[in-house]
Amino acid sequence: MSRRIPLIAGNWKMHKTGMQAVEAATQLQDLVKHATDVEVMIAPTFTALYQVAQALKGSHIAVGAQNLHWEKQGAFTGEISADMLVDAGCRHVIVGHSERRQFFGETDASVNRKIRAALAAGLFPVFCIGETEAQREAGETFSVLDKQVRDGLKDFVFDDLSDLVIAYEPVWAIGTGKTASKEQAQEAHQFIRSLLDTLFGKPFASAVRILYGGSVKPDNVRALMEMPDIDGALVGGASLDPETFSKLVFFNH
Ligand code: PGA
């Protein structure tokens, strides 16, 4: 089995102006400069991307965006293309976050096109999936994940996907303080990995990183990261404060 380097990713959502983002990123850089064997990514808002990427030049913190449009350019008011994100200094882009699905009409089909556009531009897509509370209570967790993975990755082949990262984020755990237990998270991650094995084969399934997201905090990160199929975290609330986020980066200390 190939070794999966953990990725600790911060999703800053609609927080921080450019100056505030640069300040937090610079502090974080200093706090995590001795971190080894872990990748770190932060995803500020669009307006802060370039400044943050400039401020972090030469550091090992990567910059990601929170969304993109699938077209290269054109009459799409308010949208941003993959090439524009690369130009702003991004290496990653979050795709299909549940807030985009819930509030902005994101579908498995649009997620599929966005993943394709991101990969074509050389970005690492962080492809988010996860069930709602009602779906979990109805016993539909696995069927929801199955559909999201199959439709989100429809018409891809193994070779296309080497830069893909997946994030399992149960919607009921996002921003609620209700983390999935490490067993619940592991069970979902294992399900996703075995589905990827079926769809794309073992080399891909054993190499792809699957992050957990949903109220990850310094006091629960270690237990989650000890689970065999959890390869990192996608963090909202606890990523905003550099000190707190740095504790997540040093989860194994
Ligand atoms: P949270 O958000 O850590 O605040 O729950 C996670 C996410 O939305 O990616």
XYZ file of C-alpha atoms and ligand atoms in Angstrom:
262
model
C 0.000 0.000 0.000
C 1.327 3.433 -0.878
C 1.919 5.831 1.952
C -0.570 8.661 2.184
C 0.859 11.938 3.487
C -1.716 13.573 5.774
C -3.285 16.799 4.550
C -4.632 19.317 7.042
C -6.745 21.838 5.156
C -8.423 24.997 6.430
C -11.584 26.282 4.799
C -11.925 29.910 5.796
C -15.348 30.232 4.151
C -16.589 33.853 4.040
C -14.212 35.150 6.687
C -11.282 37.583 6.703
C -10.458 40.531 4.466
C -7.246 40.439 2.458
C -5.224 42.036 5.238
C -6.686 39.808 7.944
C -6.057 36.757 5.783
C -2.414 37.684 5.164
C -1.917 38.290 8.870
C -3.390 34.910 9.824
C -1.492 33.084 7.062
C 1.799 34.671 8.107
C 1.245 33.709 11.733
C 0.347 30.194 10.713
C 3.452 29.909 8.573
C 5.580 30.756 11.561
C 3.717 28.349 13.845
C 3.974 25.346 11.512
C 7.366 25.939 9.913
C 8.839 22.897 11.651
C 5.983 20.563 10.781
C 7.151 17.513 8.881
C 5.352 14.652 7.194
C 2.194 16.658 6.782
C 0.816 18.906 4.055
C -1.002 22.085 4.992
C -3.475 24.015 2.881
C -5.603 27.058 3.600
C -8.524 28.257 1.489
C -9.207 31.988 1.932
C -11.918 33.886 0.052
C -11.324 34.742 -3.606
C -10.398 38.354 -2.849
C -7.588 37.295 -0.501
C -6.095 34.503 -2.626
C -3.414 36.440 -4.450
C -2.214 38.341 -1.389
C -2.085 35.202 0.726
C -0.295 33.238 -1.992
C 2.290 36.013 -2.274
C 2.743 36.135 1.496
C 3.247 32.355 1.637
C 5.660 32.113 -1.307
C 8.455 29.713 -0.481
C 6.635 28.288 2.562
C 5.161 24.820 2.509
C 1.604 25.994 3.114
C -0.430 25.642 -0.064
C -3.263 27.962 -0.990
C -6.624 26.719 -2.179
C -9.853 28.284 -3.391
C -13.315 27.365 -2.159
C -15.032 27.017 -5.526
C -14.513 27.458 -9.263
C -16.465 27.486 -12.507
C -15.955 24.729 -15.078
C -15.647 26.946 -18.148
C -12.307 28.471 -19.056
C -13.756 31.946 -19.642
C -16.845 33.637 -20.955
C -20.034 35.422 -20.007
C -20.474 33.921 -16.532
C -20.943 36.897 -14.240
C -19.530 36.353 -10.778
C -17.638 33.168 -11.608
C -13.928 32.296 -11.541
C -12.113 29.786 -13.741
C -9.480 27.221 -12.828
C -6.799 29.106 -14.768
C -7.624 32.276 -12.826
C -7.135 30.381 -9.570
C -3.794 29.039 -10.753
C -2.847 32.574 -11.769
C -3.754 33.813 -8.267
C -1.389 31.243 -6.758
C -3.722 28.351 -5.905
C -2.712 24.713 -5.871
C -5.974 23.298 -4.534
C -9.652 23.987 -4.928
C -12.524 22.758 -2.775
C -15.316 21.363 -4.957
C -18.871 20.475 -3.965
C -18.737 21.647 -0.363
C -22.093 20.944 1.291
C -22.736 24.664 1.758
C -22.446 25.070 -2.019
C -24.771 22.112 -2.512
C -27.271 23.385 0.089
C -27.321 27.116 -0.629
C -26.015 27.588 -4.161
C -27.549 24.785 -6.187
C -24.392 22.717 -6.628
C -25.235 19.275 -8.015
C -23.284 16.073 -8.586
C -23.268 16.987 -12.295
C -21.769 20.449 -11.737
C -19.294 18.976 -9.270
C -18.212 16.526 -11.965
C -17.545 19.335 -14.455
C -15.686 21.365 -11.834
C -13.428 18.455 -10.891
C -12.619 17.981 -14.567
C -11.811 21.679 -15.020
C -9.659 21.758 -11.892
C -7.626 18.704 -12.908
C -7.155 20.034 -16.446
C -5.648 23.212 -14.989
C -3.303 21.271 -12.713
C -5.172 21.991 -9.482
C -5.757 19.435 -6.730
C -9.536 19.238 -6.296
C -10.783 18.552 -2.770
C -14.023 16.795 -3.645
C -16.550 17.007 -0.781
C -19.263 14.483 -0.104
C -21.433 13.693 2.891
C -24.925 12.874 4.072
C -27.403 15.099 5.903
C -28.768 14.255 9.326
C -32.112 13.152 7.843
C -30.323 10.861 5.389
C -28.254 9.306 8.171
C -31.335 8.772 10.308
C -33.102 7.154 7.376
C -30.212 4.718 6.991
C -29.213 6.229 3.644
C -25.637 7.255 4.413
C -23.963 4.701 2.163
C -26.400 5.097 -0.713
C -25.932 8.889 -0.617
C -22.134 8.547 -0.608
C -22.327 5.958 -3.367
C -24.300 8.302 -5.615
C -22.160 11.346 -4.851
C -18.959 9.450 -5.660
C -20.285 7.716 -8.781
C -21.865 10.863 -10.244
C -19.135 13.241 -9.128
C -16.476 11.038 -10.741
C -18.582 9.896 -13.699
C -16.601 9.302 -16.907
C -13.233 9.656 -15.246
C -10.588 6.998 -15.548
C -7.925 6.073 -13.050
C -5.194 8.042 -14.871
C -7.144 11.307 -14.663
C -7.486 11.248 -10.930
C -4.015 11.088 -9.433
C -4.341 14.612 -7.972
C -7.788 14.087 -6.487
C -8.399 14.468 -2.758
C -11.722 13.456 -1.234
C -13.296 14.975 1.864
C -15.994 13.122 3.745
C -18.001 15.752 5.589
C -21.238 14.628 7.208
C -23.452 17.696 6.867
C -24.797 17.294 10.393
C -21.276 17.647 11.794
C -20.331 20.850 9.956
C -20.219 23.895 12.182
C -22.394 22.166 14.762
C -19.806 20.950 17.251
C -21.194 17.418 16.673
C -18.238 15.475 15.336
C -18.786 12.042 13.875
C -17.291 9.492 16.230
C -14.029 8.066 14.988
C -15.850 4.791 14.323
C -18.597 6.497 12.301
C -15.998 8.413 10.319
C -13.833 5.344 9.725
C -16.842 3.331 8.578
C -17.719 5.985 5.988
C -14.110 6.372 4.854
C -13.728 2.633 4.453
C -16.934 2.507 2.452
C -15.700 5.298 0.152
C -12.304 3.656 -0.310
C -13.805 0.308 -1.200
C -16.173 1.965 -3.658
C -13.165 3.670 -5.280
C -11.494 0.289 -5.468
C -14.509 -1.060 -7.348
C -14.668 1.922 -9.690
C -10.994 2.657 -10.336
C -8.953 -0.217 -8.932
C -6.780 -0.874 -5.939
C -3.725 1.300 -6.787
C -5.947 4.374 -6.922
C -8.091 3.454 -3.919
C -5.108 2.788 -1.705
C -3.312 5.985 -2.733
C -6.131 8.530 -2.660
C -6.365 10.698 0.430
C -9.724 10.881 2.152
C -10.023 13.778 4.612
C -12.596 13.976 7.362
C -14.439 17.259 7.938
C -17.040 18.358 10.472
C -16.175 20.060 13.768
C -12.568 18.875 13.803
C -10.877 20.471 16.821
C -7.571 20.089 18.664
C -9.217 17.732 21.169
C -10.604 15.262 18.625
C -8.142 15.405 15.734
C -5.756 12.810 17.067
C -8.358 10.096 17.567
C -9.734 10.691 14.082
C -6.279 10.675 12.505
C -5.475 7.346 14.126
C -8.145 5.629 12.068
C -6.691 3.691 9.140
C -8.716 5.332 6.361
C -8.626 8.932 7.610
C -5.822 10.809 5.878
C -6.348 14.346 7.020
C -8.903 16.945 7.937
C -10.896 19.673 6.237
C -11.463 22.237 8.937
C -13.799 25.231 9.049
C -14.248 26.964 12.404
C -11.024 25.736 13.995
C -8.939 26.884 11.015
C -9.650 30.588 11.502
C -7.333 31.036 14.459
C -3.712 30.252 13.494
C -2.812 29.022 16.974
C -5.712 26.544 17.058
C -5.151 25.419 13.476
C -1.458 24.842 14.137
C -2.456 22.353 16.857
C -4.300 20.384 14.200
C -1.246 20.410 11.960
C 0.751 18.947 14.862
C -1.953 16.339 15.538
C 0.577 13.631 16.265
C 2.657 15.569 18.798
P -16.334 22.988 10.602
O -16.453 23.077 8.996
O -14.941 22.516 10.916
O -16.580 24.402 11.075
O -17.367 22.035 11.064
C -15.921 22.069 8.185
C -16.136 22.402 6.733
O -17.176 22.976 6.396
O -15.290 22.106 5.870
